[in-house]
Amino acid sequence: MRPLNGEPRLRREPVLQAGQRRVIFGRRGGQRYRAPSRLAFRLQRLWLTPVVRALTRIGAPIFAVTLGLGLWFGDEGRRADFVQWVDDVKLQIQNRPEFRVSELKVEGAGPEVEEAARMLLPIELPASSFAIDLTAYHDAIARLDAVQDAAVIVRSGTLEVKVTERQPVILWRTPNGIEMLDAGGHRVASLTRRDARPDLPLIAGEGADAAVPEALEILSAAEPLLPKMRGLIRMGERRWDIALADNRRILLPSKNPARAVEEVLSLDRSDDLLSRDFAVVDMRNQDRPTIRLTPNSLEQFQIVTGQIVPEKKTETTRASARSSDTKSNAKASP
């Protein structure tokens, strides 16, 4: 046993003098090794930092490559040669047979629209698909009045154009001619004569194209009147008049014109209104419809109601007037 007052087993470290360095010797694999210096220790600790390792492994190579390319492209002649080489390679790739377009195919279009689509193609075929601006070509076709929608794709060496045409449903008479309109009031094409499309109803008046949906609603409600109808006239860009044969009109209100048409048809079924001799049926005030008669019907109505003298009394008055004129002429003669 170690005596209680014995010397401690721990060995005291010698005190280093100025300029001295502690050297630790140990054994690893039977050999002695020396502890790293302070600089080496700091470098090892710095290398363990993620930012330093990333800058060394990624940032330094990128900086070196960028510096080299900058020095190489600094010469104007080298830059021009490189641009020319890129253009040549690009042209060779674009002119490969698999990218060549040899045919234009237009589907879903009439003869006029198909001809217009072929004329709008900016280049002549065959050509590379890279030389065709598909977006600009699609926009040019979509701007045609008769085209509602279009799709342009390149498939197997063929430029395919799929067109959805607008369907004309009504004719609009303007000071410059007759226009065919679709259900939304968009122009489809122009006509030179009304009888070219006798199957389509006719509208007229300023701003009538903006109210085509309402006009179609009126025409649907006035289907029994279509054989007698000449068309619809837009009045003041706010309401419609139905123009019938013999210059007769039905004035419709600005609100619920289809309902007013149904009331006219109801009056016709009950009182045979449309077969009577009238000039205007005013439905603008739906609570009190008004009928304006023709001059002949008005005269007959006034005779029946006693508002004017009958025709027989009128002839007697004319005979007395003629006799008085004869007497006055006789007195005046020598």
PDB file of C-alpha atoms in Angstrom, residues 192-334:
ATOM      1  CA  THR A 192     -73.749  41.916-102.267  1.00  0.00           C
ATOM      2  CA  ARG A 193     -77.423  40.882-102.482  1.00  0.00           C
ATOM      3  CA  ARG A 194     -80.101  40.048 -99.925  1.00  0.00           C
ATOM      4  CA  ASP A 195     -81.414  37.093-101.912  1.00  0.00           C
ATOM      5  CA  ALA A 196     -78.014  35.394-101.660  1.00  0.00           C
ATOM      6  CA  ARG A 197     -79.050  34.145 -98.188  1.00  0.00           C
ATOM      7  CA  PRO A 198     -82.858  34.173 -98.044  1.00  0.00           C
ATOM      8  CA  ASP A 199     -82.782  31.684 -95.164  1.00  0.00           C
ATOM      9  CA  LEU A 200     -81.325  34.245 -92.737  1.00  0.00           C
ATOM     10  CA  PRO A 201     -83.424  36.979 -91.062  1.00  0.00           C
ATOM     11  CA  LEU A 202     -82.558  40.628 -91.567  1.00  0.00           C
ATOM     12  CA  ILE A 203     -81.837  43.387 -89.052  1.00  0.00           C
ATOM     13  CA  ALA A 204     -81.036  47.044 -89.636  1.00  0.00           C
ATOM     14  CA  GLY A 205     -80.176  50.156 -87.707  1.00  0.00           C
ATOM     15  CA  GLU A 206     -77.155  51.585 -85.950  1.00  0.00           C
ATOM     16  CA  GLY A 207     -75.831  49.358 -83.166  1.00  0.00           C
ATOM     17  CA  ALA A 208     -77.911  46.363 -84.268  1.00  0.00           C
ATOM     18  CA  ASP A 209     -74.836  44.134 -84.345  1.00  0.00           C
ATOM     19  CA  ALA A 210     -74.279  44.686 -80.614  1.00  0.00           C
ATOM     20  CA  ALA A 211     -77.793  43.402 -79.822  1.00  0.00           C
ATOM     21  CA  VAL A 212     -77.863  40.260 -81.960  1.00  0.00           C
ATOM     22  CA  PRO A 213     -78.630  37.919 -79.003  1.00  0.00           C
ATOM     23  CA  GLU A 214     -81.723  39.991 -78.168  1.00  0.00           C
ATOM     24  CA  ALA A 215     -82.757  40.038 -81.831  1.00  0.00           C
ATOM     25  CA  LEU A 216     -82.517  36.248 -81.984  1.00  0.00           C
ATOM     26  CA  GLU A 217     -84.681  36.011 -78.876  1.00  0.00           C
ATOM     27  CA  ILE A 218     -87.330  38.226 -80.524  1.00  0.00           C
ATOM     28  CA  LEU A 219     -87.227  36.192 -83.730  1.00  0.00           C
ATOM     29  CA  SER A 220     -87.656  32.992 -81.757  1.00  0.00           C
ATOM     30  CA  ALA A 221     -90.737  34.409 -79.989  1.00  0.00           C
ATOM     31  CA  ALA A 222     -92.138  35.808 -83.267  1.00  0.00           C
ATOM     32  CA  GLU A 223     -91.836  32.592 -85.243  1.00  0.00           C
ATOM     33  CA  PRO A 224     -95.515  32.673 -86.414  1.00  0.00           C
ATOM     34  CA  LEU A 225     -94.871  36.183 -87.789  1.00  0.00           C
ATOM     35  CA  LEU A 226     -91.836  35.243 -89.888  1.00  0.00           C
ATOM     36  CA  PRO A 227     -93.788  34.817 -93.169  1.00  0.00           C
ATOM     37  CA  LYS A 228     -95.163  38.365 -92.764  1.00  0.00           C
ATOM     38  CA  MET A 229     -91.972  39.876 -91.356  1.00  0.00           C
ATOM     39  CA  ARG A 230     -89.473  41.894 -93.346  1.00  0.00           C
ATOM     40  CA  GLY A 231     -86.973  42.262 -90.499  1.00  0.00           C
ATOM     41  CA  LEU A 232     -86.063  44.005 -87.270  1.00  0.00           C
ATOM     42  CA  ILE A 233     -85.035  47.654 -87.034  1.00  0.00           C
ATOM     43  CA  ARG A 234     -82.904  48.950 -84.169  1.00  0.00           C
ATOM     44  CA  MET A 235     -84.222  52.264 -82.895  1.00  0.00           C
ATOM     45  CA  GLY A 236     -81.931  54.606 -80.985  1.00  0.00           C
ATOM     46  CA  GLU A 237     -79.616  51.708 -80.049  1.00  0.00           C
ATOM     47  CA  ARG A 238     -82.041  50.797 -77.248  1.00  0.00           C
ATOM     48  CA  ARG A 239     -85.123  48.991 -78.653  1.00  0.00           C
ATOM     49  CA  TRP A 240     -86.495  47.157 -81.716  1.00  0.00           C
ATOM     50  CA  ASP A 241     -89.286  47.615 -84.273  1.00  0.00           C
ATOM     51  CA  ILE A 242     -90.732  44.663 -86.178  1.00  0.00           C
ATOM     52  CA  ALA A 243     -91.179  45.657 -89.836  1.00  0.00           C
ATOM     53  CA  LEU A 244     -94.075  43.781 -91.450  1.00  0.00           C
ATOM     54  CA  ALA A 245     -95.278  43.738 -95.030  1.00  0.00           C
ATOM     55  CA  ASP A 246     -97.126  46.811 -96.433  1.00  0.00           C
ATOM     56  CA  ASN A 247     -94.961  49.136 -94.302  1.00  0.00           C
ATOM     57  CA  ARG A 248     -96.650  48.093 -91.061  1.00  0.00           C
ATOM     58  CA  ARG A 249     -94.717  48.087 -87.794  1.00  0.00           C
ATOM     59  CA  ILE A 250     -94.878  46.681 -84.304  1.00  0.00           C
ATOM     60  CA  LEU A 251     -93.081  48.918 -81.815  1.00  0.00           C
ATOM     61  CA  LEU A 252     -91.440  46.892 -79.047  1.00  0.00           C
ATOM     62  CA  PRO A 253     -90.322  48.152 -75.624  1.00  0.00           C
ATOM     63  CA  SER A 254     -86.682  48.362 -74.583  1.00  0.00           C
ATOM     64  CA  LYS A 255     -87.263  45.806 -71.799  1.00  0.00           C
ATOM     65  CA  ASN A 256     -88.721  42.325 -72.295  1.00  0.00           C
ATOM     66  CA  PRO A 257     -89.376  42.706 -76.050  1.00  0.00           C
ATOM     67  CA  ALA A 258     -90.019  38.967 -76.422  1.00  0.00           C
ATOM     68  CA  ARG A 259     -92.853  39.192 -73.912  1.00  0.00           C
ATOM     69  CA  ALA A 260     -94.410  42.044 -75.921  1.00  0.00           C
ATOM     70  CA  VAL A 261     -94.270  39.873 -79.044  1.00  0.00           C
ATOM     71  CA  GLU A 262     -96.077  37.103 -77.199  1.00  0.00           C
ATOM     72  CA  GLU A 263     -98.816  39.579 -76.216  1.00  0.00           C
ATOM     73  CA  VAL A 264     -99.214  40.643 -79.857  1.00  0.00           C
ATOM     74  CA  LEU A 265     -99.612  37.008 -80.873  1.00  0.00           C
ATOM     75  CA  SER A 266    -102.153  36.540 -78.102  1.00  0.00           C
ATOM     76  CA  LEU A 267    -104.172  39.514 -79.399  1.00  0.00           C
ATOM     77  CA  ASP A 268    -103.968  38.104 -82.883  1.00  0.00           C
ATOM     78  CA  ARG A 269    -105.370  34.750 -81.750  1.00  0.00           C
ATOM     79  CA  SER A 270    -108.228  36.378 -79.833  1.00  0.00           C
ATOM     80  CA  ASP A 271    -109.104  39.392 -82.033  1.00  0.00           C
ATOM     81  CA  ASP A 272    -107.403  38.584 -85.339  1.00  0.00           C
ATOM     82  CA  LEU A 273    -105.252  41.694 -84.915  1.00  0.00           C
ATOM     83  CA  LEU A 274    -102.676  41.160 -87.641  1.00  0.00           C
ATOM     84  CA  SER A 275    -105.290  40.686 -90.362  1.00  0.00           C
ATOM     85  CA  ARG A 276    -106.755  44.147 -89.717  1.00  0.00           C
ATOM     86  CA  ASP A 277    -105.834  47.298 -91.630  1.00  0.00           C
ATOM     87  CA  PHE A 278    -103.425  49.054 -89.255  1.00  0.00           C
ATOM     88  CA  ALA A 279    -100.208  51.053 -89.606  1.00  0.00           C
ATOM     89  CA  VAL A 280     -98.588  50.678 -86.192  1.00  0.00           C
ATOM     90  CA  VAL A 281     -99.082  48.505 -83.136  1.00  0.00           C
ATOM     91  CA  ASP A 282     -97.371  50.284 -80.263  1.00  0.00           C
ATOM     92  CA  MET A 283     -96.373  47.887 -77.467  1.00  0.00           C
ATOM     93  CA  ARG A 284     -93.918  50.215 -75.739  1.00  0.00           C
ATOM     94  CA  ASN A 285     -96.406  50.603 -72.895  1.00  0.00           C
ATOM     95  CA  GLN A 286     -97.366  46.999 -72.228  1.00  0.00           C
ATOM     96  CA  ASP A 287    -100.156  48.041 -69.860  1.00  0.00           C
ATOM     97  CA  ARG A 288    -101.897  49.919 -72.675  1.00  0.00           C
ATOM     98  CA  PRO A 289    -101.197  48.707 -76.227  1.00  0.00           C
ATOM     99  CA  THR A 290    -102.013  51.288 -78.905  1.00  0.00           C
ATOM    100  CA  ILE A 291    -103.086  50.679 -82.507  1.00  0.00           C
ATOM    101  CA  ARG A 292    -102.616  53.338 -85.165  1.00  0.00           C
ATOM    102  CA  LEU A 293    -104.939  52.785 -88.126  1.00  0.00           C
ATOM    103  CA  THR A 294    -104.315  53.590 -91.775  1.00  0.00           C
ATOM    104  CA  PRO A 295    -106.099  56.665 -93.229  1.00  0.00           C
ATOM    105  CA  ASN A 296    -108.753  54.496 -94.932  1.00  0.00           C
ATOM    106  CA  SER A 297    -109.444  52.485 -91.772  1.00  0.00           C
ATOM    107  CA  LEU A 298    -109.502  55.646 -89.692  1.00  0.00           C
ATOM    108  CA  GLU A 299    -112.138  57.191 -91.981  1.00  0.00           C
ATOM    109  CA  GLN A 300    -114.289  54.082 -91.767  1.00  0.00           C
ATOM    110  CA  PHE A 301    -113.918  54.039 -88.006  1.00  0.00           C
ATOM    111  CA  GLN A 302    -114.959  57.692 -87.752  1.00  0.00           C
ATOM    112  CA  ILE A 303    -118.014  57.044 -89.918  1.00  0.00           C
ATOM    113  CA  VAL A 304    -119.045  54.123 -87.744  1.00  0.00           C
ATOM    114  CA  THR A 305    -118.627  56.120 -84.563  1.00  0.00           C
ATOM    115  CA  GLY A 306    -120.370  59.201 -86.043  1.00  0.00           C
ATOM    116  CA  GLN A 307    -117.329  61.444 -85.837  1.00  0.00           C
ATOM    117  CA  ILE A 308    -117.685  62.533 -89.500  1.00  0.00           C
ATOM    118  CA  VAL A 309    -120.653  63.139 -91.871  1.00  0.00           C
ATOM    119  CA  PRO A 310    -121.637  60.136 -93.933  1.00  0.00           C
ATOM    120  CA  GLU A 311    -120.789  60.029 -97.603  1.00  0.00           C
ATOM    121  CA  LYS A 312    -124.440  60.711 -98.751  1.00  0.00           C
ATOM    122  CA  LYS A 313    -124.670  64.013 -96.882  1.00  0.00           C
ATOM    123  CA  THR A 314    -121.365  65.006 -98.268  1.00  0.00           C
ATOM    124  CA  GLU A 315    -122.653  64.559-101.850  1.00  0.00           C
ATOM    125  CA  THR A 316    -125.725  66.768-101.098  1.00  0.00           C
ATOM    126  CA  THR A 317    -123.489  69.469 -99.747  1.00  0.00           C
ATOM    127  CA  ARG A 318    -121.327  69.298-102.840  1.00  0.00           C
ATOM    128  CA  ALA A 319    -124.431  69.599-105.144  1.00  0.00           C
ATOM    129  CA  SER A 320    -125.705  72.699-103.323  1.00  0.00           C
ATOM    130  CA  ALA A 321    -122.279  74.228-103.576  1.00  0.00           C
ATOM    131  CA  ARG A 322    -122.234  73.627-107.332  1.00  0.00           C
ATOM    132  CA  SER A 323    -125.686  75.240-107.795  1.00  0.00           C
ATOM    133  CA  SER A 324    -124.652  78.335-105.870  1.00  0.00           C
ATOM    134  CA  ASP A 325    -121.558  78.621-108.011  1.00  0.00           C
ATOM    135  CA  THR A 326    -123.740  78.465-111.152  1.00  0.00           C
ATOM    136  CA  LYS A 327    -126.047  81.263-109.937  1.00  0.00           C
ATOM    137  CA  SER A 328    -123.131  83.495-109.116  1.00  0.00           C
ATOM    138  CA  ASN A 329    -121.622  82.935-112.545  1.00  0.00           C
ATOM    139  CA  ALA A 330    -124.960  83.817-114.234  1.00  0.00           C
ATOM    140  CA  LYS A 331    -125.214  87.117-112.361  1.00  0.00           C
ATOM    141  CA  ALA A 332    -121.705  87.994-113.294  1.00  0.00           C
ATOM    142  CA  SER A 333    -122.208  87.400-117.051  1.00  0.00           C
ATOM    143  CA  PRO A 334    -123.346  90.403-119.227  1.00  0.00           C
TER     144      PRO A 334
END
